[in-house]
Structures are given as structure tokens and as C-alpha cells.
Tab-separated table of C-alpha atoms (C1' of nucleotides) in Angstrom:
chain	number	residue	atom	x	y	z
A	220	UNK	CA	49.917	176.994	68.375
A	221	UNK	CA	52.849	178.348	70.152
A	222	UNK	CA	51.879	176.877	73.771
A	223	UNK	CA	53.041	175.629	76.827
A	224	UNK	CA	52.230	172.083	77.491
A	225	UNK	CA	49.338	171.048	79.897
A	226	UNK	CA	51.893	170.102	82.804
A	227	UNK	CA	53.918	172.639	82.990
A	228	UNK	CA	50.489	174.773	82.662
A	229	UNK	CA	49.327	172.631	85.461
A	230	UNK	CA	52.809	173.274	87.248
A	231	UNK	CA	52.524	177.369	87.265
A	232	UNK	CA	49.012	176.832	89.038
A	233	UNK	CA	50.286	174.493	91.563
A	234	UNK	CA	52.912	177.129	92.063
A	235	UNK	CA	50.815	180.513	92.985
A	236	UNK	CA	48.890	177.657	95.152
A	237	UNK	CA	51.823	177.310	97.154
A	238	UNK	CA	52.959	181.006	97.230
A	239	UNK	CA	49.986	182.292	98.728
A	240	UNK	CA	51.203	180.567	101.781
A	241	UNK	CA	54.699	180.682	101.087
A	242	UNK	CA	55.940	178.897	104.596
A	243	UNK	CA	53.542	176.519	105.108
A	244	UNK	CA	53.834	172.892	103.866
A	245	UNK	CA	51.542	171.058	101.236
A	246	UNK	CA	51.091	167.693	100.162
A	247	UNK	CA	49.735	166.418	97.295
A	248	UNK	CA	46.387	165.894	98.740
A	249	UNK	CA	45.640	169.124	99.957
A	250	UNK	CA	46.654	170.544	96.405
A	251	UNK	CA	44.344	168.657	94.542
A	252	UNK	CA	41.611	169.479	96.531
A	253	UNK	CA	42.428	173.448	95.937
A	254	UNK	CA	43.324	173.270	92.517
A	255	UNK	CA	41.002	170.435	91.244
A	256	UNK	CA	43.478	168.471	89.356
A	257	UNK	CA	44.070	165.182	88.951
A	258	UNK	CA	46.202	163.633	91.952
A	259	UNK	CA	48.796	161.657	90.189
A	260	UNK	CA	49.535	164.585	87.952
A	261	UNK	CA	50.127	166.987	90.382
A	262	UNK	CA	52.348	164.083	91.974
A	263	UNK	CA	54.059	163.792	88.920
A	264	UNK	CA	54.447	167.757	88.689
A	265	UNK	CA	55.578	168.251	92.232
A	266	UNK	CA	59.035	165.781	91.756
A	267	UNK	CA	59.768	167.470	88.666
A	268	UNK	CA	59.761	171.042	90.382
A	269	UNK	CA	61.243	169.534	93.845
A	270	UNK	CA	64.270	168.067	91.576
A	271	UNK	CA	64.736	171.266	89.621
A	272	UNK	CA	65.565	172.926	92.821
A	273	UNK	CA	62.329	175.368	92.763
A	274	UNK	CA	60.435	173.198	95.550
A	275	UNK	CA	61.727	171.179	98.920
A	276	UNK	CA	60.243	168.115	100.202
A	277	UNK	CA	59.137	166.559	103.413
A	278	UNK	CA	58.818	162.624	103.175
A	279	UNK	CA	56.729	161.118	106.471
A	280	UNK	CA	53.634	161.949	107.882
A	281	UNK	CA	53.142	165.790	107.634
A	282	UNK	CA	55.076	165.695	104.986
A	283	UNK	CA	54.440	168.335	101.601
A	284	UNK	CA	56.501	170.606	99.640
A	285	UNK	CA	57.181	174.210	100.089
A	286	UNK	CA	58.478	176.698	98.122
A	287	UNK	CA	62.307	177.187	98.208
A	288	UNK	CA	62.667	180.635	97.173
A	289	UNK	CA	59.911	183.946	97.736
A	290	UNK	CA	57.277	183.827	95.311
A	291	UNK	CA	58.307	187.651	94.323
A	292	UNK	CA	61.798	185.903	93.346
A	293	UNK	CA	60.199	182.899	90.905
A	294	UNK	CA	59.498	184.026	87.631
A	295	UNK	CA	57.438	182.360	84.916
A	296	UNK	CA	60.504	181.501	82.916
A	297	UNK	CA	62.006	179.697	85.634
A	298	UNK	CA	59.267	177.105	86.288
A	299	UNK	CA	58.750	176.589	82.393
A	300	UNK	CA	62.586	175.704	82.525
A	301	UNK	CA	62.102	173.573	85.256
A	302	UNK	CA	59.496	171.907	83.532
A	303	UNK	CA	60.056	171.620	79.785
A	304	UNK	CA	63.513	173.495	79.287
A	305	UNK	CA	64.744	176.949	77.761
A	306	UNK	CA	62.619	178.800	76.262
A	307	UNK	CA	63.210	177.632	72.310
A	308	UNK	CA	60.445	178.661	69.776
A	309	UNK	CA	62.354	176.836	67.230
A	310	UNK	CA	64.975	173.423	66.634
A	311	UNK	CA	67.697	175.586	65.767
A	312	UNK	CA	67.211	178.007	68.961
A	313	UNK	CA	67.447	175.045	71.456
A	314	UNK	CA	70.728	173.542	72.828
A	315	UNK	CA	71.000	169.815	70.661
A	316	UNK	CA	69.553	171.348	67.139
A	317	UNK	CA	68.648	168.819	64.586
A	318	UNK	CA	66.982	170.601	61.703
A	319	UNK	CA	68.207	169.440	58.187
A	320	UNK	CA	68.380	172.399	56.453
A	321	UNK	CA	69.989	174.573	59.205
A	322	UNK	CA	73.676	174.967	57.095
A	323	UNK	CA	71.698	177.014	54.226
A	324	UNK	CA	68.895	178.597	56.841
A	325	UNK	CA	68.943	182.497	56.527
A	326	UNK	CA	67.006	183.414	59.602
A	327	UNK	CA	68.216	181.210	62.188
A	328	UNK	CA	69.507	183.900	63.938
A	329	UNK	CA	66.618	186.299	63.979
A	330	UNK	CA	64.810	182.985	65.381
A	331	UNK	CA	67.333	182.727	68.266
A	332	UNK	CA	66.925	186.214	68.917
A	333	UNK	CA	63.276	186.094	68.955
A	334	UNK	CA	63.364	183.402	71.813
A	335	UNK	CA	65.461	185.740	73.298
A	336	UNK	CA	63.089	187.916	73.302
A	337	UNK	CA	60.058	185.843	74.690
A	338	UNK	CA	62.076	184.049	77.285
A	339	UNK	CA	62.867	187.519	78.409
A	340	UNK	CA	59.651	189.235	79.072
A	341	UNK	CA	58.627	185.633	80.702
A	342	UNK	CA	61.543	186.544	82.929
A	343	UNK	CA	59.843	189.913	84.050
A	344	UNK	CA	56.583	187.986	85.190
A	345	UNK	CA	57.238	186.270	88.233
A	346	UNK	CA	54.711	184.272	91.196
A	347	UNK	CA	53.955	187.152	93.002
A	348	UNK	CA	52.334	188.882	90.210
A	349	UNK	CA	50.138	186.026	89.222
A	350	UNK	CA	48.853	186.127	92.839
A	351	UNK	CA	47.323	189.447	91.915
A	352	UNK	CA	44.785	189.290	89.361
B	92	UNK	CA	59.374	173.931	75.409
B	93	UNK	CA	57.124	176.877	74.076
B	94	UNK	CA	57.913	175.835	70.422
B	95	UNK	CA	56.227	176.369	66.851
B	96	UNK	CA	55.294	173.566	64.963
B	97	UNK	CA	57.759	172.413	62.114
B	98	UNK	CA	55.668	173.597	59.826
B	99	UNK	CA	55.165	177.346	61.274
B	100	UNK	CA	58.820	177.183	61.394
B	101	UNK	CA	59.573	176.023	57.492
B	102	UNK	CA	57.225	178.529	56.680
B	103	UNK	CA	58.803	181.556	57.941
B	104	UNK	CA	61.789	180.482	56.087
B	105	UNK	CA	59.603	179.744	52.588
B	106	UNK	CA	57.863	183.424	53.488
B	107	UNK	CA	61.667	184.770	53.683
B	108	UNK	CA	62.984	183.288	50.602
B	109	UNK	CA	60.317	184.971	48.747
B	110	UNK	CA	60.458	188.133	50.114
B	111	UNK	CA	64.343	188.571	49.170
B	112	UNK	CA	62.269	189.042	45.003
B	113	UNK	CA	58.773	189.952	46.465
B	114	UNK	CA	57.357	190.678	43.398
B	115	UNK	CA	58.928	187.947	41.168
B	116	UNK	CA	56.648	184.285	40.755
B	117	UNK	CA	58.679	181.126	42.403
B	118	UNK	CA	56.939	177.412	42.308
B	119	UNK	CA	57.604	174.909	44.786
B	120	UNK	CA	60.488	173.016	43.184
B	121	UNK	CA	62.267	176.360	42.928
B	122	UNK	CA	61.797	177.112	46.622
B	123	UNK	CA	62.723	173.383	47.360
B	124	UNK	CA	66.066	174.180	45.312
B	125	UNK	CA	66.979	177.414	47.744
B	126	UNK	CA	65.692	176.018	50.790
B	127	UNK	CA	66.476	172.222	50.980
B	128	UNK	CA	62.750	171.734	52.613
B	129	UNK	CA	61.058	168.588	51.425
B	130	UNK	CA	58.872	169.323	48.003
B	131	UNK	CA	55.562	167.593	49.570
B	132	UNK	CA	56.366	169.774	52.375
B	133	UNK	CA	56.776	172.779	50.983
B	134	UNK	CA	54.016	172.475	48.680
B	135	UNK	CA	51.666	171.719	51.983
B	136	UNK	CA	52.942	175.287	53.478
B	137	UNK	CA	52.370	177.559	49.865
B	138	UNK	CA	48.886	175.892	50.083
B	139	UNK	CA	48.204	176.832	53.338
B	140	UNK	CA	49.596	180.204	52.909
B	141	UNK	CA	47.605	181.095	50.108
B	142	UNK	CA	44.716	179.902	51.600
B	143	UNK	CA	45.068	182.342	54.516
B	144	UNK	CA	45.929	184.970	52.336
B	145	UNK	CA	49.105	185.921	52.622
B	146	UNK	CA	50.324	184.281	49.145
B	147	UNK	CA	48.933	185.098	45.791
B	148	UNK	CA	48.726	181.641	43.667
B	149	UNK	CA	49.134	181.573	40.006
B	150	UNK	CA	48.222	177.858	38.097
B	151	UNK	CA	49.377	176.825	34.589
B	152	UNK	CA	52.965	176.715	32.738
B	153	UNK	CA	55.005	179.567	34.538
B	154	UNK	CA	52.989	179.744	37.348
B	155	UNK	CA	53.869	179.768	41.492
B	156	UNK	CA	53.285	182.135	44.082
B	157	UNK	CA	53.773	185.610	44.962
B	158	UNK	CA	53.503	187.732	47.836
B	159	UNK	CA	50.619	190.022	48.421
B	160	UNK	CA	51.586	191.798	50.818
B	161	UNK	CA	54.949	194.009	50.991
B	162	UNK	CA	57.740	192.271	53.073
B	163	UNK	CA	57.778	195.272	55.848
B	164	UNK	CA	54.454	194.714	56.489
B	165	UNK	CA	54.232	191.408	57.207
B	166	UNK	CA	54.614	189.998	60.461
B	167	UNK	CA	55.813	186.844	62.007
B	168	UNK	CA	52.604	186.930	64.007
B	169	UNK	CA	50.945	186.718	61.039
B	170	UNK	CA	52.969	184.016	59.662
B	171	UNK	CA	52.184	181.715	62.567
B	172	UNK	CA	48.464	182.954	62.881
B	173	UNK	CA	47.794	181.442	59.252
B	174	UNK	CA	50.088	178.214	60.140
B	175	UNK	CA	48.416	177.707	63.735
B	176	UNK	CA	46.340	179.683	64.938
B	177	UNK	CA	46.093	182.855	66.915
B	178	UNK	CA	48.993	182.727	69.725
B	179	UNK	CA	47.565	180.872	72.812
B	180	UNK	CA	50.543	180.006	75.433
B	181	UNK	CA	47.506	178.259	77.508
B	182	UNK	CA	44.253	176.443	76.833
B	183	UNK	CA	42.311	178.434	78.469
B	184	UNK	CA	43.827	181.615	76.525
B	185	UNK	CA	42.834	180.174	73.126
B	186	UNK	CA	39.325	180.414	71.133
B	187	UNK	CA	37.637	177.431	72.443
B	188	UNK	CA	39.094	176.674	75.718
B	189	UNK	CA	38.213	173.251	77.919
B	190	UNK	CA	40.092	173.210	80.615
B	191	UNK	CA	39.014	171.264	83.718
B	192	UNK	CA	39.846	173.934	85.999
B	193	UNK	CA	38.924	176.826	84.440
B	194	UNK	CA	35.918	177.706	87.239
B	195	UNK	CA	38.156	178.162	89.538
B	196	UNK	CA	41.264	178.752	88.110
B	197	UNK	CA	42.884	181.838	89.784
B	198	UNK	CA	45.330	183.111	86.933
B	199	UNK	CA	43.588	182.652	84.002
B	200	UNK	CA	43.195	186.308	83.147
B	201	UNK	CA	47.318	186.231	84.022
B	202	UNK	CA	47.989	183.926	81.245
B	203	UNK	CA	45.690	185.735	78.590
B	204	UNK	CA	47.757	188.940	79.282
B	205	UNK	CA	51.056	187.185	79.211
B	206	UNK	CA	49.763	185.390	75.711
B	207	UNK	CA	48.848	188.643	74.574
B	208	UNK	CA	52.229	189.847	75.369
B	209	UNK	CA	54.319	187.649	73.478
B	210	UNK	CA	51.840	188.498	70.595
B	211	UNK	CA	52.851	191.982	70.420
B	212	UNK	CA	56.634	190.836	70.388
B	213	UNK	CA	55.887	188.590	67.766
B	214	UNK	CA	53.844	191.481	66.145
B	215	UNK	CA	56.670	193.950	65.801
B	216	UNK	CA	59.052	191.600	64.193
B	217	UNK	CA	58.311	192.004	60.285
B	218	UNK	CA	59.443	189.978	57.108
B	219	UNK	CA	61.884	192.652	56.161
B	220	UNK	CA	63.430	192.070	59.579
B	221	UNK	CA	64.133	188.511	58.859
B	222	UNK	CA	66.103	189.539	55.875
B	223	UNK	CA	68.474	191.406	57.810
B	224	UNK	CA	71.081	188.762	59.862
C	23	DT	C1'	55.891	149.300	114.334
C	24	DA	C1'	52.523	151.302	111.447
C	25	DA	C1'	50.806	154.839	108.690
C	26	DA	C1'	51.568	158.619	105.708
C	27	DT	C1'	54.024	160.659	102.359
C	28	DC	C1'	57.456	161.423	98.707
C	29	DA	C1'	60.937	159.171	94.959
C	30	DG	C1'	61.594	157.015	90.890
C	31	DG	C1'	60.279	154.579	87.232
C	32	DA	C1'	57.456	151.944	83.956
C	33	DC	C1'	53.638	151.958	81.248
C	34	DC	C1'	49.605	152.898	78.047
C	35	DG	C1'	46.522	155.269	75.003
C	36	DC	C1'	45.423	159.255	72.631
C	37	DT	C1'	46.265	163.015	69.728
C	38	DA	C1'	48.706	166.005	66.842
C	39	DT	C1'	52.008	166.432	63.632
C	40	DA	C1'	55.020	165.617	59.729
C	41	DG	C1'	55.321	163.900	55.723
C	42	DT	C1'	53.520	161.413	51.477
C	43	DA	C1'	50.617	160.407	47.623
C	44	DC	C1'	47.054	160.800	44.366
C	45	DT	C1'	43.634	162.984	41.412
C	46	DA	C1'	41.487	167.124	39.556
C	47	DA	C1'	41.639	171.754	37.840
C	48	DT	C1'	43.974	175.426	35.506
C	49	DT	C1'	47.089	177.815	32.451
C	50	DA	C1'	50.751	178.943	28.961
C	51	DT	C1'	52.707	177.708	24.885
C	52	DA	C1'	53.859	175.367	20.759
D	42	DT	C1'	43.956	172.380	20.091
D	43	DA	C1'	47.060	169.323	22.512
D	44	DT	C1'	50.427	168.963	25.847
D	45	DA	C1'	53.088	169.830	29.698
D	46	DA	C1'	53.618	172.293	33.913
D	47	DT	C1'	51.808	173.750	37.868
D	48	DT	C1'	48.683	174.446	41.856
D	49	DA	C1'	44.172	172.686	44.582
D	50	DG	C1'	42.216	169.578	47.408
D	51	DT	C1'	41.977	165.649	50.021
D	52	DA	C1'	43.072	161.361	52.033
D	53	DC	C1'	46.315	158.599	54.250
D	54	DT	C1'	50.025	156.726	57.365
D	55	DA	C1'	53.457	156.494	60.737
D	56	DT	C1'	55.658	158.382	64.425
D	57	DA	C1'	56.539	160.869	68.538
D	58	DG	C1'	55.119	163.409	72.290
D	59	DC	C1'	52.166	164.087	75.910
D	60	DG	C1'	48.878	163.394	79.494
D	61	DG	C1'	47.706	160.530	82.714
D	62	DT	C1'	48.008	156.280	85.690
D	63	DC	C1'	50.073	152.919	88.579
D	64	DC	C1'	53.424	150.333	91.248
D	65	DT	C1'	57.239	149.606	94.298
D	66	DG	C1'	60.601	151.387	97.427
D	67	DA	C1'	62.478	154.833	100.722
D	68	DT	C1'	61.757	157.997	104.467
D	69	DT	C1'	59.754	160.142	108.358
D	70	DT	C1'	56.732	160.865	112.294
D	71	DA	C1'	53.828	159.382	115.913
DNA sequence: TAAATCAGGACCGCTATAGTACTAATTATA
DNA sequence: TATAATTAGTACTATAGCGGTCCTGATTTA
């Protein structure tokens, strides 16, 4: 159906969470109970984003995450690439392509360019707009 | 990674191969023949495309599919609406939507306009587009 | 030193998907 | 009218991906 997957949905919620206080430190904990979803997924959500480089963390007590970069900076595209990669609405748009009949394929290019397309007005959105609704 | 299913994605190329003769009759083997896709496969997607509409089927000695519709006038939008489904990046932007969060979700409506979005993109880009490399 | 918190995996069960197979219905043609 | 070619419809299976959970270890603060 052409959609994101549940964490990385999951992930851009976490995410305007933490921009509305951009400074301030959050742990897992305190997420869940704004956001309502399941602790060990947002866990799990939170190290993917703090590896990607999009979050820093705070081991110890009063420890959290905060966000690394303004929320007027982060666009959608950027934590959907932290999460599940390029934007690729195809096999034969993504980086290791596999699909069998892509030597006789006639439109793999438009499909490339399509992606293009998408990942580019996902660019344009970024966490400061989906602050405002 | 924001992808169409195998099956949307074979069937853009099916749709294209027919719309290089869009008013000649092909069966599935000679699609299989131009396209390399599996014949079970391929059969599965004419099925599904006439169903929705989009393909004209013919039974019989001679028989196969046509389009119904003229090339420039179809879109890939469409194409993936009768595969999957209306374009839904989120759960909660879909038809039936069951998302835990949902009550108190704050950027809901920001995912519905972003869905609708990528629609229009996907709108704009016809058949007779795909032709073109 | 103890408690809180993140880091990094391993793991499981469900669901969706891709792909296959089989039988019935329909049509053209010899 | 018989036969062969073709689609219609449905059921089935196997696999992979995904969501979600849990455990152990490392780090930090009080």
C-alpha cells in the first residue's frame, strides 16, 4: 500500500515529542507516557535514531536523548532514512537491486525518477512543521 | 523503505508493455515472452487488473487483454490504487485505520496531507510517460 | 556502591506477500 | 459440433519481514 512501516511511523512521533522541547532531555519512560507507546519499542526506536546521528544520548541516572540538530533543520526524509533507508518505491531504485527481469525492464528509470520525486517533497517537510497542525 | 509491493511494481511494467500497441489483444504467455515476469505471476496481475477495471478481458482462442483506457490517461496512481489500495504512507491515513495512538496522536492530520501529497505526484505521472526513457 | 538508564543483541510469533496450482467457464475455429 | 486455447476464480504454501519483547552488559550520577 505504499507505506512507511509502523516503527519508523512510531519514530517521526517520538521525534516532534522531542522537538517541542528541543533542549531538554528525555528518557524512554517519560516518552511512553506522552506518546502512549509501547516501552520497549520506543527503546528500540530511540538507538536506531541515536546511532543514525539524528539523536544524542545520556547513559546514568538523568539520563534521555535529545535532539542533535533544530527541529526546523530535520526533515521527514531524514528520519525515514535513519530508520528504514532511502527513499526506494521500487527494487531497482534502491542501492543492492535484485529484480530478475531488470536487463529487459523499460521503465526502470522513470521508477528511479519517481522516488526522486517522493523522497524530494519528503525533504521539504521537516519537524518543525509537524509541530504545527 | 516506502516501497510498492512486487506485484504493484510488475504491474506497471505489464500496464507499459501494453500500452506501447494499446489497442492490439496480448495473452499472458505473450506478455511473459516481452517481459520475463513469471506466467502464474503475470496471469495473477491481468486478473487483478481487469477486475479493477483498467483491462478489458477477452476469453476463447485469440483472446487476452486490452486496455480500456488510453495510455495518457492513465496514471500510476491508478495503477497502484487497483494493485493496493488507495496511497496510505501511515495507518492512520488509510480507510480503516487502528492505530493505538490515534486519540492522542498529534500529527495525524500531518501525515494525511503528506499521503495526499505523494498522491498527486503519483497522479501526474501517466502511462504515456512511462513510455518515454 | 547502588540505582537508573542506555547499548547491543537475540529471539519469537504473526502477518502479508509472492508465487503456484487446479478446476471451471468461455470462445474461436476447423 | 468438437477441440484447443484462453481467462476466471479460488485455494494453497512457503518465505520473509516486521513488530514487539527480553536479557545482559556498559555507563553515569548521586
Amino acid at each position: 500500500m505504499l507505506r512507511i512501516s509502523k516503527l519508523a511511523d512510531y519514530s517521526t512521533v517520538v521525534m516532534s515529542y522531542l522537538a517541542r522541547e528541543p533542549d531538554k532531555m528525555h528518557n524512554a519512560r517519560d516518552i511512553m507516557e506522552h506518546t502512549h507507546i509501547a516501552l520497549p519499542t520506543i527503546s528500540k526506536i530511540l538507538k536506531i535514531l541515536a546511532k543514525s546521528g539524528l539523536l544524542r544520548s545520556h547513559r546514568g541516572i538523568n539520563g534521555g536523548y535529545t535532539l542533535v540538530i533544530p527541529p526546523d533543520q530535520i526533515s521527514v526524509a531524514q528520519i525515514l532514512a535513519a530508520m528504514e533507508g532511502n527513499v526506494a518505491l521500487t527494487e531497482c531504485s534502491g542501492q543492492h537491486s535484485h529484480c530478475s527481469i531488470e536487463p529487459i525492464c523499460h521503465i526502470r528509470s522513470n521508477w528511479r525518477s519517481i522516488s526522486h520525486v517522493v523522497q524530494e517533497s519528503l525533504k521539504k517537510i521537516t519537524l518543525a512543521d509537524m509541530l504545527r497542525s
